[in-house]
């Protein structure tokens, strides 16, 4: 705290001294004429009285008369010759018009007595010898008072900053639950709130990464274990012709691993914001037809009728690759659970767009409608190759929707199954 206090105090003292000097110089320069006129008027009365009393005498008489008058005026009075003063043209003009010449920062005044070469010099009394000491003492007292005020101003700031430093240190030491709670009157309360939001965000990201790592480790075990078992079976199989089914299963497991890695990389890229979403203007009908066509064979193999119910817009502005991936995931999820049919629609929704995917499957329980969008979350306990999945598809849908300024939700379809609605904002 001492370092901060001294730094601020020195800067404040230097700034204050510089400001006083600059203001004094500026005002003296700008107000030079008005100040000169003011001081001339202030001394004009005594100067007139003195010149009137000196005018009747000659040079020697004036010296004697001036000595008699000095004790009664409290001024430094002296008779001088005009040639000794080095008068400027302006000063000579003032004397010719019977006005006082002001010199020495308004402390010396030259008065014309009778128009001759002899002039009267009037100087204000000198300041007392203690004036400098008083001035130094006054400035020292002012500095002390400013220091006291500055100390009581710095102290709460330093206390709050120290709390922020300690919180950052604890957070850096892996205490991710650290939060900063300051008084409403604190001047760094906004900074503390930003720190808390940052800490919460980092804590959430780290928690997600930990969950993701644990889930990936768990998910990888199943296909790897199947591959290991199938390799053992393949090695023990005496007849090569009977190996075809095992090889087909191995290719299926490899495809499952590849699909999971692809989903995981895409999800992680969107989760940490590493992917820049660059939107393009896409012809809506052809785009939606191509997306549906990419899963048509899967629907046919599952005995599910897949069709486009409606497409109410001509063009959409999206990142085509990620958005296509999201809609394909919605369609595959619907095909996986549908009994007979799946329908997809693309409609205008307020200022944005909405993709609806409806199926006639068992639907999603109300208490699980938020959970289904979490990574590696599955409501069904089965893990066979038809209805298993990784639990990443719908999580990826939510990330894609959020990256487009929208959201995704699930409700009930008109046939009693699930109805997924993914929206996104329309941006120019």
Coordinates of C-alpha atoms in Angstrom, one line a residue:
X1 CA 0.0 0.0 0.0
X2 CA 2.9 2.4 0.9
X3 CA 4.2 2.1 -2.7
X4 CA 0.9 3.0 -4.2
X5 CA 0.3 5.8 -1.7
X6 CA 3.7 7.4 -2.3
X7 CA 3.4 7.0 -6.1
X8 CA 0.0 8.8 -6.1
X9 CA 1.2 11.4 -3.6
X10 CA 4.3 12.3 -5.6
X11 CA 2.3 12.5 -8.9
X12 CA -0.4 14.6 -7.2
X13 CA 2.2 16.9 -5.6
X14 CA 4.1 17.4 -8.8
X15 CA 0.9 17.9 -10.7
X16 CA -0.5 20.3 -8.1
X17 CA 2.7 22.4 -8.1
X18 CA 2.8 22.4 -11.9
X19 CA -0.8 23.4 -12.1
X20 CA -0.3 26.3 -9.7
X21 CA 2.6 27.6 -11.6
X22 CA 0.9 27.2 -15.0
X23 CA -2.3 28.8 -13.8
X24 CA -0.4 31.8 -12.2
X25 CA 1.5 32.3 -15.4
X26 CA -1.5 32.0 -17.6
X27 CA -3.7 34.4 -15.6
X28 CA -0.8 36.9 -15.1
X29 CA -0.3 36.9 -18.9
X30 CA -4.0 37.0 -19.9
X31 CA -5.0 39.5 -17.1
X32 CA -1.9 41.6 -17.3
X33 CA -3.7 44.8 -18.5
X34 CA -6.7 44.5 -16.1
X35 CA -4.3 43.8 -13.1
X36 CA -2.1 46.8 -14.1
X37 CA -5.1 49.1 -14.3
X38 CA -6.4 47.8 -10.9
X39 CA -3.1 48.4 -9.1
X40 CA -2.6 51.8 -10.8
X41 CA -6.0 52.9 -9.5
X42 CA -5.2 51.5 -6.0
X43 CA -2.0 53.7 -5.8
X44 CA -3.3 56.7 -7.7
X45 CA -4.6 58.6 -4.6
X46 CA -1.4 58.5 -2.6
X47 CA 0.7 59.3 -5.7
X48 CA -1.4 62.4 -6.5
X49 CA -1.2 63.6 -2.9
X50 CA 2.6 63.2 -2.9
X51 CA 3.2 64.9 -6.2
X52 CA 1.0 67.8 -5.3
X53 CA 3.1 68.3 -2.1
X54 CA 6.4 68.0 -4.0
X55 CA 5.6 70.1 -7.0
X56 CA 6.1 73.6 -5.5
X57 CA 9.7 72.8 -4.4
X58 CA 12.9 72.6 -6.3
X59 CA 15.1 69.5 -6.5
X60 CA 16.7 70.0 -3.1
X61 CA 13.5 71.1 -1.4
X62 CA 11.7 68.0 -2.7
X63 CA 14.3 65.8 -1.1
X64 CA 13.8 67.5 2.3
X65 CA 10.0 67.4 1.9
X66 CA 10.0 63.8 0.9
X67 CA 12.0 62.8 4.0
X68 CA 9.4 64.5 6.1
X69 CA 6.5 62.7 4.3
X70 CA 8.0 59.2 4.4
X71 CA 7.0 58.3 8.0
X72 CA 3.4 59.2 7.3
X73 CA 2.9 57.0 4.1
X74 CA 4.5 53.6 4.9
X75 CA 5.8 53.5 1.4
X76 CA 9.3 53.4 -0.1
X77 CA 9.6 56.9 -1.7
X78 CA 12.4 58.1 -3.8
X79 CA 13.1 60.8 -6.3
X80 CA 14.7 59.5 -9.6
X81 CA 15.8 60.8 -12.9
X82 CA 13.9 59.7 -16.0
X83 CA 17.2 59.0 -17.8
X84 CA 18.1 56.4 -15.2
X85 CA 15.0 54.4 -15.6
X86 CA 15.2 53.4 -19.3
X87 CA 11.6 54.2 -20.0
X88 CA 9.9 52.5 -22.9
X89 CA 7.8 54.4 -25.4
X90 CA 4.7 53.1 -23.7
X91 CA 5.8 54.1 -20.2
X92 CA 6.8 57.6 -21.5
X93 CA 3.4 58.0 -23.0
X94 CA 1.8 57.1 -19.7
X95 CA 3.9 59.7 -17.9
X96 CA 3.1 62.3 -20.5
X97 CA -0.6 61.7 -19.8
X98 CA -0.1 62.0 -16.1
X99 CA -0.6 58.2 -15.4
X100 CA 1.4 56.0 -13.2
X101 CA 3.9 53.6 -14.7
X102 CA 3.6 50.1 -13.1
X103 CA 6.7 47.9 -12.7
X104 CA 8.2 45.0 -10.8
X105 CA 5.0 42.8 -10.8
X106 CA 2.8 45.6 -9.6
X107 CA 5.1 46.6 -6.7
X108 CA 6.8 49.8 -8.1
X109 CA 5.0 52.8 -9.4
X110 CA 6.6 55.8 -11.3
X111 CA 4.7 59.2 -11.0
X112 CA 5.3 62.4 -13.0
X113 CA 5.7 65.4 -10.7
X114 CA 5.7 68.4 -13.0
X115 CA 6.6 67.1 -16.4
X116 CA 10.3 67.5 -15.9
X117 CA 13.1 64.9 -15.7
X118 CA 12.6 64.3 -12.0
X119 CA 10.1 61.6 -11.2
X120 CA 8.8 60.0 -8.0
X121 CA 9.3 56.3 -7.4
X122 CA 6.8 54.7 -5.1
X123 CA 7.4 51.1 -3.9
X124 CA 5.1 49.0 -1.8
X125 CA 6.5 47.9 1.5
X126 CA 8.7 44.7 1.4
X127 CA 7.1 41.5 2.7
X128 CA 8.1 40.6 6.3
X129 CA 11.1 38.3 6.5
X130 CA 9.0 35.5 7.9
X131 CA 6.7 35.5 4.9
X132 CA 8.8 32.8 3.1
X133 CA 8.7 30.6 6.2
X134 CA 5.0 31.1 6.5
X135 CA 4.6 30.2 2.8
X136 CA 6.7 27.1 3.2
X137 CA 4.8 26.1 6.3
X138 CA 1.4 26.7 4.6
X139 CA 2.4 24.5 1.6
X140 CA 3.7 21.9 4.0
X141 CA 0.4 21.9 5.9
X142 CA -1.5 21.7 2.6
X143 CA 0.7 18.8 1.5
X144 CA 0.0 17.0 4.8
X145 CA -3.7 17.5 4.6
X146 CA -3.7 16.3 1.0
X147 CA -1.7 13.3 2.1
X148 CA -4.2 12.5 4.9
X149 CA -7.1 12.7 2.5
X150 CA -5.3 10.7 -0.1
X151 CA -4.4 8.0 2.4
X152 CA -8.1 7.5 3.4
X153 CA -9.0 7.4 -0.3
X154 CA -6.3 4.9 -1.2
X155 CA -6.9 2.6 1.8
X156 CA -10.2 1.1 0.7
X157 CA -9.0 0.8 -2.9
X158 CA -5.9 -1.0 -1.8
X159 CA -8.0 -3.3 0.5
X160 CA -10.2 -4.2 -2.4
X161 CA -7.3 -4.7 -4.8
X162 CA -5.6 -6.9 -2.2
X163 CA -8.7 -9.1 -2.0
X164 CA -8.7 -9.3 -5.8
X165 CA -5.1 -10.3 -5.8
X166 CA -5.7 -13.0 -3.2
X167 CA -8.7 -14.3 -5.0
X168 CA -6.7 -14.5 -8.2
X169 CA -3.9 -16.3 -6.4
X170 CA -6.3 -18.8 -4.9
X171 CA -7.9 -19.3 -8.3
X172 CA -4.5 -19.9 -9.8
X173 CA -3.8 -22.5 -7.1
X174 CA -6.8 -24.6 -8.5
X175 CA -9.4 -23.3 -6.0
X176 CA -11.9 -22.8 -8.9
X177 CA -14.7 -22.0 -6.6
X178 CA -13.1 -18.7 -5.5
X179 CA -15.3 -15.7 -5.9
X180 CA -14.9 -12.1 -4.9
X181 CA -17.5 -10.3 -2.8
X182 CA -17.1 -6.6 -2.4
X183 CA -19.2 -3.8 -0.9
X184 CA -21.6 -2.1 -3.2
X185 CA -19.7 1.1 -2.5
X186 CA -16.4 -0.4 -3.8
X187 CA -15.0 1.4 -6.9
X188 CA -13.8 -1.8 -8.3
X189 CA -17.1 -3.7 -7.9
X190 CA -17.5 -3.9 -11.7
X191 CA -14.0 -5.4 -12.0
X192 CA -14.9 -7.9 -9.3
X193 CA -18.1 -8.9 -11.1
X194 CA -16.1 -9.4 -14.3
X195 CA -13.6 -11.5 -12.4
X196 CA -16.4 -13.6 -11.0
X197 CA -18.0 -14.2 -14.4
X198 CA -14.6 -15.1 -15.8
X199 CA -13.9 -17.5 -12.9
X200 CA -17.3 -19.1 -13.4
X201 CA -16.8 -19.4 -17.1
X202 CA -13.3 -21.0 -16.6
X203 CA -14.7 -23.3 -13.9
X204 CA -17.5 -24.4 -16.2
X205 CA -15.1 -25.0 -19.1
X206 CA -12.7 -27.0 -16.9
X207 CA -15.6 -29.0 -15.5
X208 CA -16.9 -29.7 -19.0
X209 CA -13.5 -30.7 -20.2
X210 CA -13.1 -33.1 -17.2
X211 CA -16.5 -34.6 -17.9
X212 CA -15.7 -34.8 -21.6
X213 CA -12.4 -36.6 -20.9
X214 CA -14.1 -39.0 -18.5
X215 CA -16.9 -39.7 -20.9
X216 CA -14.6 -40.1 -23.9
X217 CA -12.5 -42.6 -21.9
X218 CA -15.7 -44.5 -21.1
X219 CA -17.1 -44.4 -24.6
X220 CA -13.9 -45.6 -26.2
X221 CA -13.8 -48.7 -24.1
X222 CA -16.8 -50.3 -25.7
X223 CA -15.7 -50.3 -29.4
X224 CA -12.1 -51.0 -28.4
X225 CA -13.2 -54.0 -26.3
X226 CA -15.4 -55.3 -29.2
X227 CA -12.4 -54.9 -31.6
X228 CA -10.2 -56.8 -29.3
X229 CA -12.7 -59.6 -28.9
X230 CA -13.3 -59.8 -32.7
X231 CA -9.5 -59.9 -33.3
X232 CA -9.3 -62.8 -30.9
X233 CA -12.2 -64.6 -32.6
X234 CA -10.6 -63.9 -36.0
X235 CA -7.3 -65.4 -34.9
X236 CA -9.0 -68.5 -33.6
X237 CA -11.2 -69.0 -36.6
X238 CA -10.0 -72.0 -38.6
X239 CA -12.0 -71.3 -41.8
X240 CA -11.2 -68.0 -43.5
X241 CA -14.6 -68.0 -45.2
X242 CA -16.2 -67.6 -41.8
X243 CA -14.2 -64.5 -41.1
X244 CA -16.3 -62.2 -43.3
X245 CA -18.9 -61.5 -40.6
X246 CA -16.2 -60.7 -38.0
X247 CA -14.4 -58.4 -40.5
X248 CA -17.6 -56.6 -41.2
X249 CA -18.2 -56.1 -37.5
X250 CA -14.7 -54.8 -37.1
X251 CA -15.2 -52.3 -39.9
X252 CA -18.5 -51.3 -38.2
X253 CA -16.6 -50.7 -34.9
X254 CA -13.9 -48.7 -36.7
X255 CA -16.6 -46.6 -38.4
X256 CA -18.2 -46.0 -35.0
X257 CA -14.8 -44.9 -33.6
X258 CA -14.3 -42.6 -36.5
X259 CA -17.8 -41.1 -36.2
X260 CA -17.3 -40.5 -32.5
X261 CA -13.9 -38.8 -33.0
X262 CA -15.4 -36.6 -35.7
X263 CA -18.4 -35.6 -33.5
X264 CA -16.0 -35.0 -30.6
X265 CA -13.7 -32.8 -32.5
X266 CA -16.5 -30.7 -33.9
X267 CA -18.2 -30.4 -30.5
X268 CA -14.9 -29.4 -28.8
X269 CA -14.1 -26.9 -31.6
X270 CA -17.5 -25.2 -31.1
X271 CA -17.3 -25.5 -27.3
X272 CA -14.1 -23.5 -26.9
X273 CA -14.9 -21.0 -29.7
X274 CA -12.0 -22.0 -31.9
X275 CA -14.1 -22.2 -35.0
X276 CA -15.1 -19.0 -36.7
X277 CA -18.7 -19.2 -38.0
X278 CA -18.8 -17.7 -41.5
X279 CA -22.3 -17.5 -42.8
X280 CA -23.3 -17.8 -46.4
X281 CA -26.5 -17.2 -48.3
X282 CA -27.9 -20.7 -49.2
X283 CA -30.8 -21.7 -51.4
X284 CA -33.1 -23.2 -48.8
X285 CA -35.0 -25.9 -50.8
X286 CA -31.9 -27.5 -52.4
X287 CA -30.0 -27.4 -49.2
X288 CA -32.7 -29.1 -47.2
X289 CA -33.2 -31.7 -49.9
X290 CA -29.5 -32.5 -49.9
X291 CA -29.5 -32.8 -46.1
X292 CA -32.5 -35.2 -46.1
X293 CA -30.9 -37.1 -49.0
X294 CA -27.7 -37.8 -47.0
X295 CA -29.7 -39.9 -44.4
X296 CA -32.3 -41.3 -46.8
X297 CA -30.6 -44.7 -47.0
X298 CA -30.4 -44.9 -43.2
X299 CA -34.1 -44.2 -42.9
X300 CA -34.9 -46.8 -45.6
X301 CA -32.8 -49.4 -43.8
X302 CA -34.6 -48.7 -40.6
X303 CA -38.0 -48.9 -42.3
X304 CA -38.8 -45.3 -41.6
X305 CA -40.5 -42.9 -44.0
X306 CA -38.6 -39.7 -44.2
X307 CA -39.9 -36.6 -46.0
X308 CA -39.8 -32.8 -46.1
X309 CA -43.0 -31.6 -44.8
X310 CA -42.6 -27.9 -45.8
X311 CA -40.0 -25.3 -46.7
X312 CA -41.4 -21.9 -46.3
X313 CA -38.3 -19.8 -47.1
X314 CA -36.4 -19.3 -50.3
X315 CA -32.9 -18.6 -48.9
X316 CA -31.2 -18.8 -45.5
X317 CA -28.0 -17.3 -44.2
X318 CA -26.0 -20.0 -42.3
X319 CA -22.7 -21.8 -42.0
X320 CA -23.7 -24.6 -44.3
X321 CA -21.3 -27.4 -43.1
X322 CA -22.1 -27.1 -39.3
X323 CA -25.8 -26.4 -39.8
X324 CA -26.1 -29.5 -42.2
X325 CA -24.3 -31.5 -39.5
X326 CA -26.8 -30.4 -36.9
X327 CA -29.9 -31.1 -39.0
X328 CA -28.4 -34.5 -39.9
X329 CA -27.9 -35.3 -36.2
X330 CA -31.6 -34.4 -35.5
X331 CA -32.7 -36.6 -38.4
X332 CA -30.6 -39.6 -37.3
X333 CA -31.8 -39.2 -33.8
X334 CA -35.4 -39.2 -35.0
X335 CA -34.8 -42.2 -37.3
X336 CA -33.2 -44.1 -34.5
X337 CA -36.4 -43.9 -32.3
X338 CA -39.2 -43.5 -34.9
X339 CA -41.7 -46.2 -35.5
X340 CA -42.7 -45.4 -39.1
X341 CA -42.2 -41.8 -40.1
X342 CA -40.1 -38.7 -39.7
X343 CA -40.9 -35.3 -41.1
X344 CA -38.7 -32.1 -41.3
X345 CA -39.8 -28.5 -41.9
X346 CA -38.0 -25.2 -42.4
X347 CA -40.0 -22.2 -41.5
X348 CA -39.6 -18.5 -40.8
X349 CA -39.9 -17.8 -37.1
X350 CA -40.1 -14.1 -36.2
X351 CA -36.8 -12.5 -37.0
X352 CA -35.1 -15.9 -37.6
X353 CA -35.6 -19.4 -38.8
X354 CA -36.6 -22.7 -37.4
X355 CA -36.0 -26.3 -38.4
X356 CA -38.6 -28.8 -37.0
X357 CA -38.0 -32.5 -36.9
X358 CA -41.0 -34.7 -35.8
X359 CA -41.1 -38.4 -35.3
X360 CA -43.7 -40.9 -34.1
X361 CA -41.4 -42.6 -31.6
X362 CA -41.7 -42.9 -27.8
X363 CA -40.9 -39.2 -27.3
X364 CA -38.7 -37.6 -24.6
X365 CA -39.8 -37.5 -20.9
X366 CA -40.3 -34.0 -19.6
X367 CA -37.6 -34.5 -16.9
X368 CA -35.1 -35.5 -19.5
X369 CA -35.7 -32.8 -22.1
X370 CA -32.8 -30.7 -21.0
X371 CA -30.5 -33.5 -20.2
X372 CA -30.6 -34.9 -23.8
X373 CA -28.6 -31.9 -25.0
X374 CA -25.7 -32.6 -22.6
X375 CA -22.7 -34.3 -24.0
X376 CA -22.6 -38.1 -23.6
X377 CA -26.0 -38.1 -22.1
X378 CA -28.5 -40.9 -23.1
X379 CA -31.9 -41.5 -21.7
X380 CA -32.1 -45.1 -22.9
X381 CA -29.8 -47.7 -21.3
X382 CA -29.3 -49.7 -24.5
X383 CA -26.0 -49.7 -26.3
X384 CA -26.7 -51.9 -29.3
X385 CA -25.7 -50.7 -32.8
X386 CA -29.2 -49.6 -33.7
X387 CA -30.2 -47.4 -30.8
X388 CA -26.9 -46.8 -29.0
X389 CA -25.2 -43.6 -30.2
X390 CA -22.6 -41.6 -28.3
X391 CA -24.7 -38.9 -26.7
X392 CA -22.8 -36.2 -28.7
X393 CA -25.2 -35.6 -31.6
X394 CA -27.8 -33.5 -29.7
X395 CA -25.1 -31.7 -27.8
X396 CA -23.5 -30.7 -31.1
X397 CA -26.9 -29.5 -32.3
X398 CA -27.2 -27.2 -29.4
X399 CA -23.7 -25.7 -29.9
X400 CA -24.4 -25.1 -33.6
X401 CA -27.6 -23.4 -32.8
X402 CA -26.0 -21.2 -30.2
X403 CA -23.2 -20.3 -32.5
X404 CA -25.9 -19.0 -34.9
X405 CA -27.6 -17.0 -32.2
X406 CA -30.4 -19.4 -31.5
X407 CA -31.3 -22.4 -29.4
X408 CA -32.8 -25.9 -29.6
X409 CA -35.6 -27.5 -27.6
X410 CA -37.7 -30.7 -27.6
X411 CA -41.4 -31.1 -27.1
X412 CA -44.2 -33.5 -28.2
X413 CA -45.0 -34.1 -31.9
X414 CA -48.5 -34.4 -33.2
X415 CA -48.1 -38.1 -33.4
X416 CA -47.0 -38.4 -29.7
X417 CA -43.3 -38.7 -30.5
X418 CA -40.6 -36.1 -30.1
X419 CA -40.5 -32.7 -31.8
X420 CA -37.1 -31.0 -32.0
X421 CA -37.1 -27.3 -32.8
X422 CA -33.8 -25.7 -33.7
X423 CA -33.9 -21.9 -34.2
X424 CA -31.2 -19.4 -35.3
X425 CA -31.1 -15.6 -35.8
X426 CA -31.2 -14.0 -39.2
X427 CA -28.2 -11.8 -39.7
X428 CA -27.5 -9.6 -42.7

